[in-house]
Amino acid sequence: MRIDDLGAELGGLRGRTVLVRSDLNAPMAGGVITDDGRIRASLPTITKLAARGARVVVMAHLGRPEGVRNGAYSLRPAAHRMSELLGTEVAFATDTVGESARSTVAGLADGEIALLENVRFEPAETAQADQVRAARAEQLATLADAFVSDGFGVVHRKQASVYDIARCLPSAMGDLVAAEITVLERLTEEPAGPYVVALGGSKVSDKLGVIDNLLEKADKLLIGGGMAYTFLAARGFEVGTSLLEPDQVDTCRRYLERARQSGVELLLPSDAVVADRFAADAQARVVAADSIPSDAMGLDIGPETARTFAAALADARTVFWNGPMGVFEFDAFAEGTRAVAQALTKVDGLAVVGGGDSAAAIRRLGCDESAYGHISTGGGASLEYLEGKTLPGVEVLRCVAP
Ligand code: ADP
Ligand code: MG
């Protein structure tokens, strides 16, 4: 069920307290939010509920505090940012089910919004044992009349505030989760061709499942970023001190073979921007992908590869891009990511960006966010969906729905 259905079931949302699980896991440095994309993406559902008179209580996590209260992972800066963006006060509770939460929720008037402290300060949030999480969800549920699941970045997790809570309260899918799922369905169910999948990022092992599931569905597969070096090694090249996952070389070799057999064009970098060390001020130079010196580290795709990848994207009708092509955080190694990011803006069709760092790269490089068909807020969740796995936080909504 969706928010409208929930409203109907409750006889209107006015005066109802609604718990919303959002994904406010924004990158921070020294208590300052460095990219508020996820916070902004969470607001439409929250304001929709507030506009209908609900008392909105937002639950979220920040980082991995491992079940311990830790000021470095406090969500207070997120509450401030939400207040700024909304132009209205967002109350902040310094706990999740304790004194502060109860008084904060009790103090809400219709249409007002509160944010609870990091749900992961409580070890039960992420407990393996079903009963432990369920008991925790019961406590959270006592705060509210209904639950809305809108944290797409966490719907692949079986956690108390994501999964178990939906079994305790009338529950609906939020608009952000619904929008994300709709786009992912378009990527998996008869996508318009040519369908190009571009993958990068640091770890090849994170992306093997996606390659496995999309290899035959895509017309072209572009591989850049740190993960490309394990593929280059599988092709028999030396990769110097670049990122390499030796235990995945054989798997990559099998994918190269599968791509050849199924006629999928799998493009690896033909050149690379290398440096002698991993640093913003390292001396950068371009080398061919088959002659990376033994003391050099590949930190970006080279200019020839950037042109090849952009050309491969030019006639695409459907694109899924996950993972930066290089260490875009350093200006000297950001050009490959910029080339792919810009090529995506010109796609005549559906261009989807998945992954927290890829989305952050788009904003850092100053690309126009509105030029993309969709920028996913959940890297892990979108990858798991594209791997063909079910998302527990979405499944549970289907199961409990009347
Ligand atoms: P996303 O969050 O979009 O899914 P990942 O988390 O998989 O992306 O990877 C992002 C990280 O990959 C970035 O921090 C980037 O610096 C790093 N990266 C990209 N290319 C390289 C490379 N050649 N060597 C080391 N790190 C790389
Ligand atoms: Mg990432």
Coordinates of C-alpha atoms and ligand atoms in Angstrom, one line a residue:
M1 CA 0.0 0.0 0.0
R2 CA 1.0 3.6 -0.7
I3 CA 0.5 6.7 1.4
D4 CA -3.0 7.4 -0.1
D5 CA -4.1 3.9 0.8
L6 CA -2.7 4.3 4.3
G7 CA -4.6 7.6 4.7
A8 CA -7.8 5.8 3.6
E9 CA -7.2 2.9 6.0
L10 CA -6.7 5.2 8.9
G11 CA -9.6 7.4 8.1
G12 CA -7.3 10.3 7.2
L13 CA -3.8 11.2 8.3
R14 CA -4.6 14.3 10.3
G15 CA -3.6 13.9 13.9
R16 CA -2.0 10.5 13.2
T17 CA 1.6 9.9 14.3
V18 CA 3.4 8.4 11.4
L19 CA 6.9 6.9 11.7
V20 CA 8.9 7.3 8.5
R21 CA 12.1 5.4 7.9
S22 CA 14.3 7.7 5.7
D23 CA 17.8 7.4 4.5
L24 CA 19.6 10.5 5.9
N25 CA 23.0 8.8 5.7
A26 CA 24.8 11.8 4.2
P27 CA 28.6 12.0 4.1
M28 CA 30.0 14.2 6.9
A29 CA 33.4 15.7 7.7
G30 CA 33.9 17.0 11.2
G31 CA 30.2 17.3 11.9
V32 CA 29.5 19.1 8.6
I33 CA 27.3 17.5 5.9
T34 CA 29.4 17.5 2.7
D35 CA 26.7 16.2 0.4
D36 CA 23.0 16.5 1.3
G37 CA 21.5 14.7 -1.7
R38 CA 20.0 11.9 0.4
I39 CA 18.5 14.4 2.9
R40 CA 16.9 16.4 0.0
A41 CA 15.6 13.2 -1.6
S42 CA 13.9 12.3 1.7
L43 CA 11.9 15.5 2.0
P44 CA 9.0 15.0 -0.5
T45 CA 7.5 12.0 1.4
I46 CA 7.9 13.8 4.8
T47 CA 6.3 17.0 3.6
K48 CA 3.5 15.1 1.9
L49 CA 2.6 13.5 5.2
A50 CA 2.9 16.7 7.1
A51 CA 0.8 18.5 4.5
R52 CA -2.0 16.0 5.3
G53 CA -1.8 16.8 9.0
A54 CA 0.2 13.8 10.1
R55 CA 2.6 14.2 13.0
V56 CA 5.8 12.9 11.3
V57 CA 8.5 11.1 13.2
V58 CA 11.5 10.3 11.1
M59 CA 13.8 7.4 11.9
A60 CA 17.2 7.1 10.2
H61 CA 20.8 6.0 10.8
L62 CA 24.2 7.6 10.2
G63 CA 27.3 5.5 9.5
R64 CA 28.1 2.4 11.5
P65 CA 28.2 3.2 15.2
E66 CA 28.0 -0.5 15.9
G67 CA 25.2 -0.3 18.5
V68 CA 27.0 2.2 20.7
R69 CA 25.9 5.8 21.4
N70 CA 28.6 8.0 19.8
G71 CA 28.4 11.7 19.2
A72 CA 30.3 11.5 16.0
Y73 CA 27.4 9.7 14.5
S74 CA 24.6 11.9 15.9
L75 CA 21.8 12.9 13.5
R76 CA 21.5 16.3 15.0
P77 CA 23.2 18.0 12.0
A78 CA 20.7 16.3 9.7
A79 CA 17.8 17.7 11.8
H80 CA 19.4 21.2 11.3
R81 CA 19.8 20.7 7.6
M82 CA 16.2 19.5 7.3
S83 CA 15.0 22.5 9.1
E84 CA 17.0 24.8 6.8
L85 CA 15.7 23.1 3.6
L86 CA 12.1 23.0 4.8
G87 CA 12.1 26.4 6.3
T88 CA 10.3 25.0 9.3
E89 CA 11.5 23.6 12.7
V90 CA 12.3 19.9 12.8
A91 CA 12.4 18.8 16.4
F92 CA 15.2 16.5 17.4
A93 CA 15.0 13.7 20.0
T94 CA 18.3 12.7 21.6
D95 CA 17.2 9.0 21.8
T96 CA 14.9 6.7 19.9
V97 CA 12.4 5.2 22.3
G98 CA 13.3 6.9 25.6
E99 CA 12.3 10.0 27.5
S100 CA 13.4 12.4 24.8
A101 CA 11.6 10.6 22.0
R102 CA 8.4 10.3 24.0
S103 CA 8.3 13.9 25.0
T104 CA 9.3 15.1 21.5
V105 CA 6.6 13.0 19.8
A106 CA 4.0 14.1 22.5
G107 CA 4.9 17.7 21.7
L108 CA 4.2 17.5 18.0
A109 CA 1.2 19.3 16.6
D110 CA -0.6 18.2 13.4
G111 CA 1.7 18.7 10.5
E112 CA 4.9 19.0 12.5
I113 CA 8.1 17.0 12.1
A114 CA 10.6 15.3 14.4
L115 CA 13.7 13.3 13.9
L116 CA 14.9 10.6 16.3
E117 CA 18.5 10.0 17.1
N118 CA 20.5 7.4 15.1
V119 CA 18.7 4.1 15.3
R120 CA 22.0 2.2 15.1
F121 CA 23.0 3.5 18.6
E122 CA 20.9 0.5 19.7
P123 CA 22.4 -2.9 18.9
A124 CA 19.0 -4.5 18.5
E125 CA 18.5 -2.4 15.3
T126 CA 20.8 -4.7 13.3
A127 CA 20.7 -7.8 15.5
Q128 CA 20.8 -11.2 13.7
A129 CA 18.3 -12.7 16.0
D130 CA 14.7 -12.1 14.7
Q131 CA 13.2 -11.9 18.2
V132 CA 15.7 -9.3 19.3
R133 CA 14.9 -7.1 16.3
A134 CA 11.2 -7.7 16.6
A135 CA 11.2 -6.6 20.3
R136 CA 13.0 -3.5 19.3
A137 CA 10.5 -2.8 16.5
E138 CA 7.6 -3.2 19.1
Q139 CA 9.1 -0.5 21.2
L140 CA 9.4 1.9 18.2
A141 CA 5.9 1.1 17.2
T142 CA 4.5 2.3 20.5
L143 CA 5.4 5.8 19.3
A144 CA 3.1 5.9 16.3
D145 CA -0.1 4.8 14.5
A146 CA 1.5 3.9 11.2
F147 CA 4.7 3.3 9.4
V148 CA 6.0 4.6 6.0
S149 CA 9.1 3.0 4.5
D150 CA 11.0 5.5 2.5
G151 CA 14.7 4.8 3.1
F152 CA 15.6 3.2 -0.2
G153 CA 19.3 3.0 0.8
V154 CA 18.4 0.5 3.5
V155 CA 15.5 -1.6 2.1
H156 CA 18.0 -4.4 1.3
R157 CA 18.6 -4.7 5.1
K158 CA 16.5 -6.8 7.5
Q159 CA 16.7 -4.3 10.3
A160 CA 14.3 -3.3 13.0
S161 CA 13.4 0.2 11.7
V162 CA 13.2 -1.1 8.1
Y163 CA 11.8 -4.5 8.1
D164 CA 10.4 -5.6 11.5
I165 CA 8.5 -2.4 12.2
A166 CA 6.4 -3.0 9.1
R167 CA 5.0 -6.1 10.9
C168 CA 3.9 -4.0 13.9
L169 CA 2.0 -1.1 12.3
P170 CA -0.2 -0.4 9.2
S171 CA 2.6 0.2 6.7
A172 CA 3.0 1.9 3.4
M173 CA 5.7 2.4 0.8
G174 CA 6.9 5.9 0.6
D175 CA 7.2 7.8 -2.7
L176 CA 11.0 7.7 -2.9
V177 CA 11.1 3.9 -2.5
A178 CA 8.3 3.6 -5.1
A179 CA 10.1 5.8 -7.6
E180 CA 13.3 3.9 -7.1
I181 CA 11.6 0.5 -7.7
T182 CA 9.8 1.8 -10.8
V183 CA 13.1 2.8 -12.3
L184 CA 14.8 -0.4 -11.4
E185 CA 12.0 -2.4 -13.0
R186 CA 12.5 -0.5 -16.2
L187 CA 16.2 -1.5 -16.1
T188 CA 15.4 -5.2 -15.7
E189 CA 12.1 -5.7 -17.6
E190 CA 12.6 -5.2 -21.3
P191 CA 14.9 -2.1 -21.3
A192 CA 14.9 -0.2 -24.6
G193 CA 18.1 -1.0 -26.5
P194 CA 20.9 -0.3 -26.9
Y195 CA 21.3 -0.9 -23.2
V196 CA 24.7 0.1 -21.8
V197 CA 25.9 -0.7 -18.3
A198 CA 28.9 1.3 -17.1
L199 CA 30.6 0.1 -13.9
G200 CA 33.4 1.5 -11.9
G201 CA 34.2 2.1 -8.3
S202 CA 36.8 0.5 -6.1
K203 CA 35.8 -3.1 -5.5
V204 CA 35.2 -5.6 -8.2
S205 CA 33.8 -8.1 -5.7
D206 CA 30.9 -5.6 -4.9
K207 CA 29.8 -5.6 -8.5
L208 CA 30.3 -9.2 -9.6
G209 CA 26.6 -10.1 -8.9
V210 CA 25.4 -7.2 -11.2
I211 CA 27.8 -8.2 -14.0
D212 CA 26.6 -11.8 -13.6
N213 CA 22.9 -10.8 -13.9
L214 CA 23.2 -8.0 -16.5
L215 CA 25.8 -9.5 -18.8
E216 CA 23.4 -11.0 -21.2
K217 CA 20.7 -8.3 -20.8
A218 CA 23.1 -5.4 -21.7
D219 CA 24.3 -4.7 -25.2
K220 CA 27.5 -3.1 -23.9
L221 CA 29.3 -3.3 -20.6
L222 CA 31.9 -0.6 -19.9
I223 CA 34.3 -1.3 -17.0
G224 CA 36.4 1.4 -15.5
G225 CA 37.4 2.6 -12.0
G226 CA 39.5 0.6 -9.6
M227 CA 37.7 -2.6 -10.6
A228 CA 39.0 -2.4 -14.1
Y229 CA 42.5 -3.5 -13.0
T230 CA 41.3 -7.0 -12.0
F231 CA 39.8 -7.3 -15.4
L232 CA 43.0 -6.0 -17.1
A233 CA 44.9 -8.6 -15.0
A234 CA 42.5 -11.3 -16.2
R235 CA 43.4 -10.2 -19.8
G236 CA 47.0 -10.9 -18.9
F237 CA 48.3 -7.3 -18.3
E238 CA 50.5 -6.0 -15.5
V239 CA 48.7 -3.5 -13.4
G240 CA 51.5 -2.2 -11.2
T241 CA 50.4 -1.0 -7.8
S242 CA 46.8 -0.4 -9.0
L243 CA 43.8 -1.9 -7.0
L244 CA 43.8 -5.6 -7.7
E245 CA 41.7 -8.4 -6.2
P246 CA 43.8 -11.5 -7.1
D247 CA 41.1 -14.0 -6.0
Q248 CA 38.6 -12.5 -8.5
V249 CA 40.9 -12.7 -11.5
D250 CA 39.5 -16.1 -12.6
T251 CA 36.0 -14.9 -12.2
C252 CA 36.7 -11.8 -14.4
R253 CA 38.3 -14.1 -17.0
R254 CA 35.1 -16.1 -17.1
Y255 CA 33.0 -13.0 -17.6
L256 CA 35.3 -11.9 -20.5
E257 CA 34.7 -15.3 -22.0
R258 CA 30.9 -15.2 -21.4
A259 CA 30.7 -11.7 -23.0
R260 CA 32.6 -13.0 -26.1
Q261 CA 30.2 -15.9 -26.4
S262 CA 27.0 -14.0 -25.9
G263 CA 28.1 -11.1 -28.2
V264 CA 28.0 -8.5 -25.5
E265 CA 30.6 -5.8 -26.1
L266 CA 32.6 -5.6 -22.9
L267 CA 34.9 -2.6 -23.0
L268 CA 37.9 -2.3 -20.7
P269 CA 40.2 0.8 -20.5
S270 CA 42.8 1.1 -23.3
D271 CA 44.7 3.7 -21.4
A272 CA 45.0 4.9 -17.8
V273 CA 46.0 7.9 -15.8
V274 CA 48.6 6.7 -13.4
A275 CA 50.6 8.1 -10.4
D276 CA 53.3 6.9 -8.1
R277 CA 51.1 7.1 -5.1
F278 CA 47.5 7.7 -3.9
A279 CA 47.4 11.4 -3.3
A280 CA 45.7 14.6 -4.6
D281 CA 49.1 16.1 -5.5
A282 CA 50.6 13.0 -7.1
Q283 CA 52.2 13.5 -10.5
A284 CA 49.7 12.2 -13.1
R285 CA 50.7 10.7 -16.5
V286 CA 48.9 8.7 -19.1
V287 CA 50.0 5.2 -20.1
A288 CA 48.6 2.5 -22.3
A289 CA 46.6 -0.1 -20.4
D290 CA 48.9 -2.9 -21.6
S291 CA 52.0 -1.1 -20.4
I292 CA 51.4 0.1 -16.8
P293 CA 54.8 0.4 -15.1
S294 CA 55.3 -1.9 -12.1
D295 CA 55.6 1.1 -9.7
A296 CA 52.6 3.0 -11.1
M297 CA 49.0 3.1 -9.7
G298 CA 46.1 3.5 -12.1
L299 CA 43.8 6.2 -10.6
D300 CA 41.6 7.1 -13.6
I301 CA 40.7 5.9 -17.1
G302 CA 42.8 7.6 -19.7
P303 CA 41.6 10.2 -22.3
E304 CA 41.3 7.6 -25.1
T305 CA 39.2 5.4 -22.9
A306 CA 37.0 8.4 -21.9
R307 CA 36.3 9.1 -25.5
T308 CA 35.6 5.4 -26.3
F309 CA 33.2 5.2 -23.4
A310 CA 31.4 8.4 -24.2
A311 CA 31.0 7.2 -27.8
A312 CA 29.6 3.9 -26.6
L313 CA 27.1 5.8 -24.5
A314 CA 26.1 8.2 -27.3
D315 CA 23.4 6.0 -29.0
A316 CA 22.2 4.2 -25.8
R317 CA 18.5 4.3 -25.0
T318 CA 18.9 2.8 -21.6
V319 CA 22.0 3.3 -19.3
F320 CA 22.8 2.2 -15.8
W321 CA 26.0 3.7 -14.4
N322 CA 27.4 2.6 -11.0
G323 CA 30.8 3.5 -9.7
P324 CA 33.2 6.4 -10.5
M325 CA 35.7 5.8 -13.3
G326 CA 38.6 7.1 -11.2
V327 CA 39.4 8.7 -7.9
F328 CA 37.2 11.7 -8.7
E329 CA 37.8 13.1 -5.2
F330 CA 41.3 14.2 -6.6
D331 CA 41.0 16.8 -9.4
A332 CA 43.8 15.2 -11.4
F333 CA 41.9 11.9 -11.6
A334 CA 38.4 13.2 -12.1
E335 CA 38.3 13.6 -15.9
G336 CA 37.2 10.0 -16.7
T337 CA 34.3 10.2 -14.3
R338 CA 33.4 13.6 -15.8
A339 CA 33.4 12.2 -19.3
V340 CA 31.0 9.4 -18.4
A341 CA 28.8 11.7 -16.3
Q342 CA 28.5 14.2 -19.1
A343 CA 27.9 11.5 -21.7
L344 CA 24.9 10.3 -19.6
T345 CA 23.4 13.7 -19.6
K346 CA 23.1 13.5 -23.4
V347 CA 21.4 10.1 -23.5
D348 CA 18.2 10.1 -25.4
G349 CA 16.3 7.6 -23.1
L350 CA 16.6 6.5 -19.6
A351 CA 20.0 7.3 -17.9
V352 CA 20.2 6.0 -14.3
V353 CA 23.0 6.7 -11.8
G354 CA 23.2 4.3 -8.9
G355 CA 25.6 4.5 -6.0
G356 CA 26.4 7.0 -3.3
D357 CA 29.8 8.0 -4.6
S358 CA 28.6 8.2 -8.2
A359 CA 25.8 10.5 -7.2
A360 CA 28.2 12.6 -5.1
A361 CA 30.6 12.7 -8.1
I362 CA 27.9 14.2 -10.3
R363 CA 27.3 17.0 -7.8
R364 CA 31.0 17.6 -7.1
L365 CA 31.7 17.8 -10.8
G366 CA 28.9 20.3 -11.2
C367 CA 26.8 18.3 -13.6
D368 CA 23.2 19.2 -13.9
E369 CA 21.3 16.7 -11.7
S370 CA 18.1 17.3 -13.6
A371 CA 19.7 16.0 -16.8
Y372 CA 19.6 12.5 -15.5
G373 CA 16.6 10.2 -15.7
H374 CA 17.1 9.1 -12.2
I375 CA 19.8 9.4 -9.5
S376 CA 19.4 6.5 -7.1
T377 CA 19.8 7.2 -3.4
G378 CA 20.8 3.6 -2.7
G379 CA 23.9 2.0 -4.1
G380 CA 23.7 -1.3 -2.3
A381 CA 19.9 -1.6 -2.6
S382 CA 19.9 -0.9 -6.4
L383 CA 22.8 -3.3 -6.9
E384 CA 21.1 -6.1 -5.0
Y385 CA 17.9 -5.5 -7.0
L386 CA 19.9 -5.6 -10.3
E387 CA 21.6 -8.8 -9.1
G388 CA 18.1 -10.3 -9.0
K389 CA 17.8 -10.5 -5.3
T390 CA 14.6 -9.5 -3.4
L391 CA 14.7 -6.5 -1.1
P392 CA 13.3 -7.6 2.4
G393 CA 12.2 -4.0 3.2
V394 CA 10.0 -4.0 0.1
E395 CA 8.9 -7.6 0.3
V396 CA 7.6 -7.1 3.9
L397 CA 5.3 -4.3 2.7
R398 CA 3.8 -6.6 0.1
C399 CA 3.3 -9.3 2.7
V400 CA 1.6 -7.1 5.4
A401 CA -0.5 -5.1 2.9
P402 CA -4.2 -6.0 3.1
Ligands
ADP1 P1 29.4 3.9 -5.5 O1 29.3 4.4 -4.1 O2 28.9 4.9 -6.6 O3 28.7 2.5 -5.7 P2 31.9 2.7 -5.0 O4 31.7 2.8 -3.6 O5 31.9 1.3 -5.6 O6 30.9 3.6 -5.9 O7 33.4 3.3 -5.4 C1 33.7 4.6 -5.2 C2 35.1 4.8 -4.9 O8 35.9 4.2 -5.9 C3 35.5 6.3 -5.0 O9 35.8 6.7 -3.7 C4 36.7 6.4 -5.9 O10 37.7 7.2 -5.4 C5 37.1 4.9 -5.9 N1 37.9 4.6 -7.2 C6 37.5 4.8 -8.4 N2 38.5 4.4 -9.3 C7 39.6 4.1 -8.5 C8 40.9 3.6 -8.7 N3 41.4 3.5 -10.0 N4 41.7 3.4 -7.7 C9 41.2 3.5 -6.4 N5 40.0 3.9 -6.1 C10 39.2 4.2 -7.1
MG2 MG 30.3 3.9 -2.3

